[in-house]
Amino acid sequence: MSAIDLHTHTTASDGTFTPTQLVEHAREKNLEAVAITDHDTTSGIDEAIAAGALLGLEVISGIELTTEWRGNDIHILGYGIDADSMILRDALLRLVAQRSVRNEAIAEKMRHNGIQIDVKSLAMRFPDAIIGRPHFARVLVEQGIAENISDAFFRFLGNGCAFYVPREHLSFQNAIGLIRASGGVAVIAHPLQYHFSDDILDALVAEGVSCGASGIEVHYTGYTMEQQERLSDYAQRYRLISTGGSDFHGANKPDIELAVGTGALHVPKRCLHALKSLIAAR
Ligand code: AMP
Ligand code: ZN
Ligand code: FE
Ligand code: FE
């Protein structure tokens, strides 16, 4: 029985598998299709598509944008986007530029506290990555200042901590518009990760729909059958397609395996079919 996974991360963002390695891994696991959805970048897509063509595995181009809605971080998945779209590239380049300003500010705070850190050498160590807090967290662990990555976030890099610097976000509305303008299909990612009440989640979905979102991620690592049914209800009520994926990050989320998540995940194949018809209609 072949499976699918519509939510994965590579070394182009914060995963540990290169795009080629991820596609090879998907092949070994007998997957039929995989979508690459790196955070705020499309830089892994071409390589993944080439690997998929070589191995006979379908690769869907994707992205996961971090957006802001009513003061919350909301993730939006974009599928079938044209990675060469100028409007998308401009927006992503702007995010990178904002990040480098922020990274310097984080490094400055760390140096102020006696920590040796240089953003340029960090960028040289992780040439394919968009440098962000996870990389600073690694340095804190390596220098023995934090015990592990979550400790680094809990004590130093998390919201309100000594080395925390907020970053600019796309608005939820603009992110959906951006995905559509670059030829993609917008899907609200892991809707239960925001811990909203029914009313607030309903407001989020309604606003997503009014901005042009077409889907909702119903099947996700750790979601119970009841939770998936609750999300299917939203899909039906708002005439959205259902999608699903594991949020695979390789060794950065070691409990999560492609397609099956922590073991119980199953993304129905109809999710792929529905997604592909929407992409084809764009
Ligand atoms: P940034 O975009 O630079 O603000 O970093 C956000 C990323 O840091 C997220 O995508 C997570 O991968 C990671 N992250 C955030 N909070 C934590 C945490 N408490 N423990 C480990 N990783 C985290
Ligand atoms: Zn991630
Ligand atoms: Fe996410
Ligand atoms: Fe993700």
Tab-separated table of C-alpha atoms and ligand atoms in Angstrom:
chain	number	residue	atom	x	y	z
A	1	MET	CA	0.000	0.000	0.000
A	2	SER	CA	1.524	3.301	-1.005
A	3	ALA	CA	1.206	6.400	1.098
A	4	ILE	CA	1.524	10.145	0.580
A	5	ASP	CA	2.887	13.043	2.623
A	6	LEU	CA	1.989	16.641	1.813
A	7	HIS	CA	3.991	18.428	4.540
A	8	THR	CA	7.786	17.985	4.784
A	9	HIS	CA	10.890	20.069	5.476
A	10	THR	CA	14.410	19.726	4.005
A	11	THR	CA	17.795	21.361	4.620
A	12	ALA	CA	16.472	24.296	2.585
A	13	SER	CA	14.763	25.297	5.847
A	14	ASP	CA	15.044	23.444	9.153
A	15	GLY	CA	15.012	19.772	8.142
A	16	THR	CA	18.110	17.554	8.138
A	17	PHE	CA	17.499	15.664	4.865
A	18	THR	CA	18.587	17.358	1.655
A	19	PRO	CA	15.791	17.517	-0.944
A	20	THR	CA	17.373	14.538	-2.746
A	21	GLN	CA	17.743	12.538	0.457
A	22	LEU	CA	14.145	13.245	1.406
A	23	VAL	CA	12.860	12.030	-1.948
A	24	GLU	CA	15.089	8.934	-1.733
A	25	HIS	CA	13.749	8.274	1.747
A	26	ALA	CA	10.193	8.649	0.461
A	27	ARG	CA	10.993	6.126	-2.266
A	28	GLU	CA	12.397	3.668	0.291
A	29	LYS	CA	9.217	4.079	2.338
A	30	ASN	CA	7.198	3.329	-0.803
A	31	LEU	CA	5.494	6.710	-0.929
A	32	GLU	CA	3.625	7.604	-4.073
A	33	ALA	CA	3.868	11.382	-3.705
A	34	VAL	CA	5.491	13.907	-1.426
A	35	ALA	CA	5.142	17.692	-1.182
A	36	ILE	CA	8.140	19.789	-0.141
A	37	THR	CA	6.931	22.598	2.127
A	38	ASP	CA	9.980	24.388	3.501
A	39	HIS	CA	9.527	27.453	5.710
A	40	ASP	CA	9.539	30.693	3.714
A	41	THR	CA	11.653	29.308	0.863
A	42	THR	CA	11.287	27.450	-2.426
A	43	SER	CA	15.019	26.772	-2.782
A	44	GLY	CA	14.725	23.005	-2.283
A	45	ILE	CA	12.004	22.414	-4.844
A	46	ASP	CA	13.958	22.095	-8.101
A	47	GLU	CA	16.326	19.536	-6.610
A	48	ALA	CA	13.432	17.527	-5.140
A	49	ILE	CA	11.534	17.509	-8.438
A	50	ALA	CA	14.653	16.325	-10.280
A	51	ALA	CA	15.170	13.534	-7.735
A	52	GLY	CA	11.494	12.588	-8.012
A	53	ALA	CA	11.727	12.371	-11.800
A	54	LEU	CA	14.752	10.101	-11.481
A	55	LEU	CA	13.145	7.805	-8.928
A	56	GLY	CA	9.611	7.791	-10.303
A	57	LEU	CA	8.010	9.544	-7.359
A	58	GLU	CA	5.629	12.460	-7.650
A	59	VAL	CA	6.930	15.671	-6.043
A	60	ILE	CA	4.524	18.563	-5.445
A	61	SER	CA	6.078	22.013	-5.110
A	62	GLY	CA	5.137	23.735	-1.898
A	63	ILE	CA	6.007	26.238	0.796
A	64	GLU	CA	4.976	26.942	4.386
A	65	LEU	CA	4.636	30.624	5.212
A	66	THR	CA	4.607	31.881	8.774
A	67	THR	CA	1.956	34.566	9.025
A	68	GLU	CA	0.355	36.726	11.651
A	69	TRP	CA	-3.348	36.768	12.456
A	70	ARG	CA	-4.760	38.609	15.475
A	71	GLY	CA	-1.358	38.418	17.167
A	72	ASN	CA	-0.914	34.670	16.592
A	73	ASP	CA	1.581	32.835	14.383
A	74	ILE	CA	-0.462	30.988	11.768
A	75	HIS	CA	1.156	28.767	9.144
A	76	ILE	CA	-0.137	28.690	5.578
A	77	LEU	CA	0.837	25.992	3.112
A	78	GLY	CA	1.072	26.890	-0.564
A	79	TYR	CA	0.949	24.115	-3.163
A	80	GLY	CA	1.686	24.146	-6.855
A	81	ILE	CA	3.332	27.532	-6.590
A	82	ASP	CA	5.537	28.770	-9.374
A	83	ALA	CA	8.907	29.077	-7.622
A	84	ASP	CA	10.078	31.525	-10.293
A	85	SER	CA	7.167	33.896	-9.759
A	86	MET	CA	8.623	37.384	-9.318
A	87	ILE	CA	6.054	38.450	-6.763
A	88	LEU	CA	6.814	35.427	-4.584
A	89	ARG	CA	10.577	35.831	-4.959
A	90	ASP	CA	10.401	39.502	-4.040
A	91	ALA	CA	8.363	38.789	-0.942
A	92	LEU	CA	10.672	35.981	0.182
A	93	LEU	CA	13.788	38.094	-0.435
A	94	ARG	CA	12.294	40.815	1.714
A	95	LEU	CA	11.762	38.289	4.518
A	96	VAL	CA	15.413	37.217	4.254
A	97	ALA	CA	16.577	40.831	4.394
A	98	GLN	CA	14.464	41.424	7.515
A	99	ARG	CA	15.937	38.273	9.002
A	100	SER	CA	19.525	39.409	8.567
A	101	VAL	CA	18.776	42.623	10.441
A	102	ARG	CA	17.167	40.570	13.176
A	103	ASN	CA	20.007	38.020	13.277
A	104	GLU	CA	22.515	40.821	13.836
A	105	ALA	CA	20.363	42.110	16.681
A	106	ILE	CA	20.236	38.648	18.291
A	107	ALA	CA	24.010	38.227	17.903
A	108	GLU	CA	24.553	41.679	19.406
A	109	LYS	CA	22.512	40.722	22.478
A	110	MET	CA	24.485	37.505	22.817
A	111	ARG	CA	27.842	39.260	22.493
A	112	HIS	CA	26.680	41.759	25.090
A	113	ASN	CA	26.380	38.764	27.411
A	114	GLY	CA	29.876	37.522	26.638
A	115	ILE	CA	28.941	34.914	24.023
A	116	GLN	CA	31.232	34.602	21.007
A	117	ILE	CA	29.052	34.688	17.939
A	118	ASP	CA	29.381	35.908	14.407
A	119	VAL	CA	26.454	35.788	11.989
A	120	LYS	CA	28.706	35.522	8.919
A	121	SER	CA	30.440	32.393	10.148
A	122	LEU	CA	27.053	30.955	11.109
A	123	ALA	CA	25.882	31.531	7.539
A	124	MET	CA	29.035	29.814	6.251
A	125	ARG	CA	28.408	26.784	8.446
A	126	PHE	CA	24.826	26.412	7.179
A	127	PRO	CA	25.136	27.573	3.573
A	128	ASP	CA	21.781	26.197	2.398
A	129	ALA	CA	19.744	27.359	5.364
A	130	ILE	CA	17.853	30.492	6.226
A	131	ILE	CA	19.552	31.404	9.476
A	132	GLY	CA	17.209	31.851	12.404
A	133	ARG	CA	16.761	31.066	16.053
A	134	PRO	CA	17.339	27.295	15.673
A	135	HIS	CA	20.912	28.043	14.560
A	136	PHE	CA	21.554	30.381	17.472
A	137	ALA	CA	20.124	27.675	19.719
A	138	ARG	CA	22.707	25.227	18.374
A	139	VAL	CA	25.525	27.615	19.176
A	140	LEU	CA	24.235	28.026	22.727
A	141	VAL	CA	24.226	24.241	23.125
A	142	GLU	CA	27.692	23.844	21.574
A	143	GLN	CA	29.119	26.467	23.907
A	144	GLY	CA	27.615	24.676	26.901
A	145	ILE	CA	25.364	27.616	27.728
A	146	ALA	CA	22.149	25.693	27.096
A	147	GLU	CA	21.606	22.003	27.760
A	148	ASN	CA	19.730	21.318	24.558
A	149	ILE	CA	17.743	23.095	21.868
A	150	SER	CA	14.522	23.386	23.839
A	151	ASP	CA	16.449	24.652	26.860
A	152	ALA	CA	18.023	27.283	24.583
A	153	PHE	CA	14.571	28.425	23.501
A	154	PHE	CA	13.100	28.191	26.985
A	155	ARG	CA	15.827	30.200	28.694
A	156	PHE	CA	17.335	32.450	25.997
A	157	LEU	CA	15.618	32.667	22.621
A	158	GLY	CA	11.917	32.278	23.344
A	159	ASN	CA	9.450	35.133	23.358
A	160	GLY	CA	10.331	37.449	26.256
A	161	CYS	CA	13.789	35.923	26.906
A	162	ALA	CA	17.081	37.841	26.997
A	163	PHE	CA	18.090	37.126	23.385
A	164	TYR	CA	14.606	37.357	21.905
A	165	VAL	CA	14.121	39.728	19.004
A	166	PRO	CA	10.707	39.708	17.305
A	167	ARG	CA	10.603	39.255	13.564
A	168	GLU	CA	8.427	40.708	10.858
A	169	HIS	CA	5.680	38.456	9.579
A	170	LEU	CA	3.516	38.430	6.534
A	171	SER	CA	-0.084	38.996	7.437
A	172	PHE	CA	-2.356	35.956	7.117
A	173	GLN	CA	-4.335	37.782	4.436
A	174	ASN	CA	-1.301	38.863	2.397
A	175	ALA	CA	0.288	35.409	2.589
A	176	ILE	CA	-2.794	33.776	1.088
A	177	GLY	CA	-2.867	36.450	-1.614
A	178	LEU	CA	0.809	35.885	-2.327
A	179	ILE	CA	0.346	32.127	-2.763
A	180	ARG	CA	-2.553	32.678	-5.119
A	181	ALA	CA	-0.689	35.357	-7.061
A	182	SER	CA	2.150	32.890	-7.611
A	183	GLY	CA	-0.228	30.317	-9.022
A	184	GLY	CA	-0.614	28.250	-5.882
A	185	VAL	CA	-3.332	26.748	-3.720
A	186	ALA	CA	-3.417	28.042	-0.116
A	187	VAL	CA	-4.121	25.665	2.766
A	188	ILE	CA	-4.403	26.492	6.478
A	189	ALA	CA	-1.712	24.368	8.179
A	190	HIS	CA	-2.185	22.246	11.334
A	191	PRO	CA	-5.207	24.205	12.612
A	192	LEU	CA	-5.156	22.628	16.080
A	193	GLN	CA	-1.609	23.802	16.835
A	194	TYR	CA	-3.018	27.248	17.606
A	195	HIS	CA	-5.213	25.999	20.465
A	196	PHE	CA	-8.162	28.123	19.415
A	197	SER	CA	-11.725	27.691	20.656
A	198	ASP	CA	-14.327	26.613	18.091
A	199	ASP	CA	-15.384	30.241	17.635
A	200	ILE	CA	-11.918	31.611	16.995
A	201	LEU	CA	-10.968	28.718	14.714
A	202	ASP	CA	-14.192	29.348	12.835
A	203	ALA	CA	-13.258	33.027	12.442
A	204	LEU	CA	-9.798	32.026	11.180
A	205	VAL	CA	-11.170	29.605	8.609
A	206	ALA	CA	-13.879	32.029	7.485
A	207	GLU	CA	-11.325	34.772	7.003
A	208	GLY	CA	-8.999	32.376	5.190
A	209	VAL	CA	-11.781	31.460	2.804
A	210	SER	CA	-12.656	35.083	2.184
A	211	CYS	CA	-8.999	35.754	1.293
A	212	GLY	CA	-8.849	32.834	-1.123
A	213	ALA	CA	-7.686	29.818	0.894
A	214	SER	CA	-8.830	26.534	-0.656
A	215	GLY	CA	-7.939	23.917	1.901
A	216	ILE	CA	-7.372	22.924	5.481
A	217	GLU	CA	-4.827	20.458	6.856
A	218	VAL	CA	-7.030	17.802	8.418
A	219	HIS	CA	-4.555	14.934	8.812
A	220	TYR	CA	-1.470	15.812	10.827
A	221	THR	CA	0.981	14.067	13.135
A	222	GLY	CA	-0.635	13.409	16.508
A	223	TYR	CA	-4.193	14.387	15.583
A	224	THR	CA	-6.767	11.895	16.914
A	225	MET	CA	-9.640	10.542	14.817
A	226	GLU	CA	-12.022	12.920	16.641
A	227	GLN	CA	-9.774	15.865	15.925
A	228	GLN	CA	-9.548	14.933	12.259
A	229	GLU	CA	-13.347	14.668	12.157
A	230	ARG	CA	-13.646	18.092	13.757
A	231	LEU	CA	-11.403	19.511	11.025
A	232	SER	CA	-13.285	17.619	8.296
A	233	ASP	CA	-16.418	19.407	9.491
A	234	TYR	CA	-14.771	22.747	8.803
A	235	ALA	CA	-13.699	21.484	5.382
A	236	GLN	CA	-17.261	20.488	4.532
A	237	ARG	CA	-18.843	23.613	5.943
A	238	TYR	CA	-16.521	25.912	4.041
A	239	ARG	CA	-16.175	23.713	0.930
A	240	LEU	CA	-12.443	23.339	1.410
A	241	ILE	CA	-10.285	20.437	0.348
A	242	SER	CA	-8.644	18.380	3.101
A	243	THR	CA	-4.900	17.863	3.031
A	244	GLY	CA	-2.469	16.171	5.342
A	245	GLY	CA	1.133	15.495	6.131
A	246	SER	CA	3.601	14.566	8.829
A	247	ASP	CA	5.665	17.787	9.137
A	248	PHE	CA	8.769	15.635	8.711
A	249	HIS	CA	12.018	17.433	9.745
A	250	GLY	CA	14.450	14.476	9.792
A	251	ALA	CA	16.641	14.383	12.897
A	252	ASN	CA	15.315	17.777	14.005
A	253	LYS	CA	12.028	16.065	14.928
A	254	PRO	CA	13.274	12.514	15.393
A	255	ASP	CA	9.911	11.044	16.435
A	256	ILE	CA	8.278	12.019	13.140
A	257	GLU	CA	8.597	9.669	10.166
A	258	LEU	CA	7.471	10.430	6.626
A	259	ALA	CA	3.800	9.698	5.923
A	260	VAL	CA	3.068	7.992	9.274
A	261	GLY	CA	4.146	10.761	11.664
A	262	THR	CA	4.573	9.197	15.093
A	263	GLY	CA	2.998	6.016	13.762
A	264	ALA	CA	-0.740	6.494	13.433
A	265	LEU	CA	-0.934	9.105	10.685
A	266	HIS	CA	-2.571	8.178	7.412
A	267	VAL	CA	-3.139	10.783	4.720
A	268	PRO	CA	-5.900	9.548	2.382
A	269	LYS	CA	-4.977	9.473	-1.272
A	270	ARG	CA	-8.055	11.521	-2.147
A	271	CYS	CA	-6.257	14.500	-0.535
A	272	LEU	CA	-3.629	14.283	-3.272
A	273	HIS	CA	-6.243	13.968	-6.006
A	274	ALA	CA	-8.268	16.924	-4.736
A	275	LEU	CA	-5.138	19.030	-4.385
A	276	LYS	CA	-3.941	18.176	-7.870
A	277	SER	CA	-7.269	19.079	-9.455
A	278	LEU	CA	-7.185	22.451	-7.717
A	279	ILE	CA	-3.599	23.052	-8.823
A	280	ALA	CA	-4.487	22.082	-12.389
A	281	ALA	CA	-7.421	24.522	-12.350
A	282	ARG	CA	-5.219	27.469	-11.287
B	1	AMP	P1	12.629	31.926	13.826
B	1	AMP	O1	11.845	31.792	12.554
B	1	AMP	O2	14.042	32.315	13.587
B	1	AMP	O3	11.929	32.796	14.828
B	1	AMP	O4	12.687	30.451	14.468
B	1	AMP	C1	11.483	29.716	14.547
B	1	AMP	C2	11.816	28.254	14.541
B	1	AMP	O5	12.443	27.911	15.776
B	1	AMP	C3	10.593	27.348	14.450
B	1	AMP	O6	10.308	27.021	13.133
B	1	AMP	C4	11.027	26.126	15.203
B	1	AMP	O7	11.656	25.212	14.308
B	1	AMP	C5	12.054	26.606	16.167
B	1	AMP	N1	11.516	26.689	17.523
B	1	AMP	C6	10.659	27.609	18.008
B	1	AMP	N2	10.409	27.389	19.324
B	1	AMP	C7	11.133	26.283	19.649
B	1	AMP	C8	11.304	25.524	20.865
B	1	AMP	N3	10.692	25.874	22.009
B	1	AMP	N4	12.095	24.445	20.833
B	1	AMP	C9	12.736	24.091	19.705
B	1	AMP	N5	12.606	24.747	18.532
B	1	AMP	C10	11.825	25.833	18.503
B	2	ZN	ZN	10.063	23.644	10.830
B	3	FE	FE	4.106	24.669	10.677
B	4	FE	FE	5.940	22.467	8.836
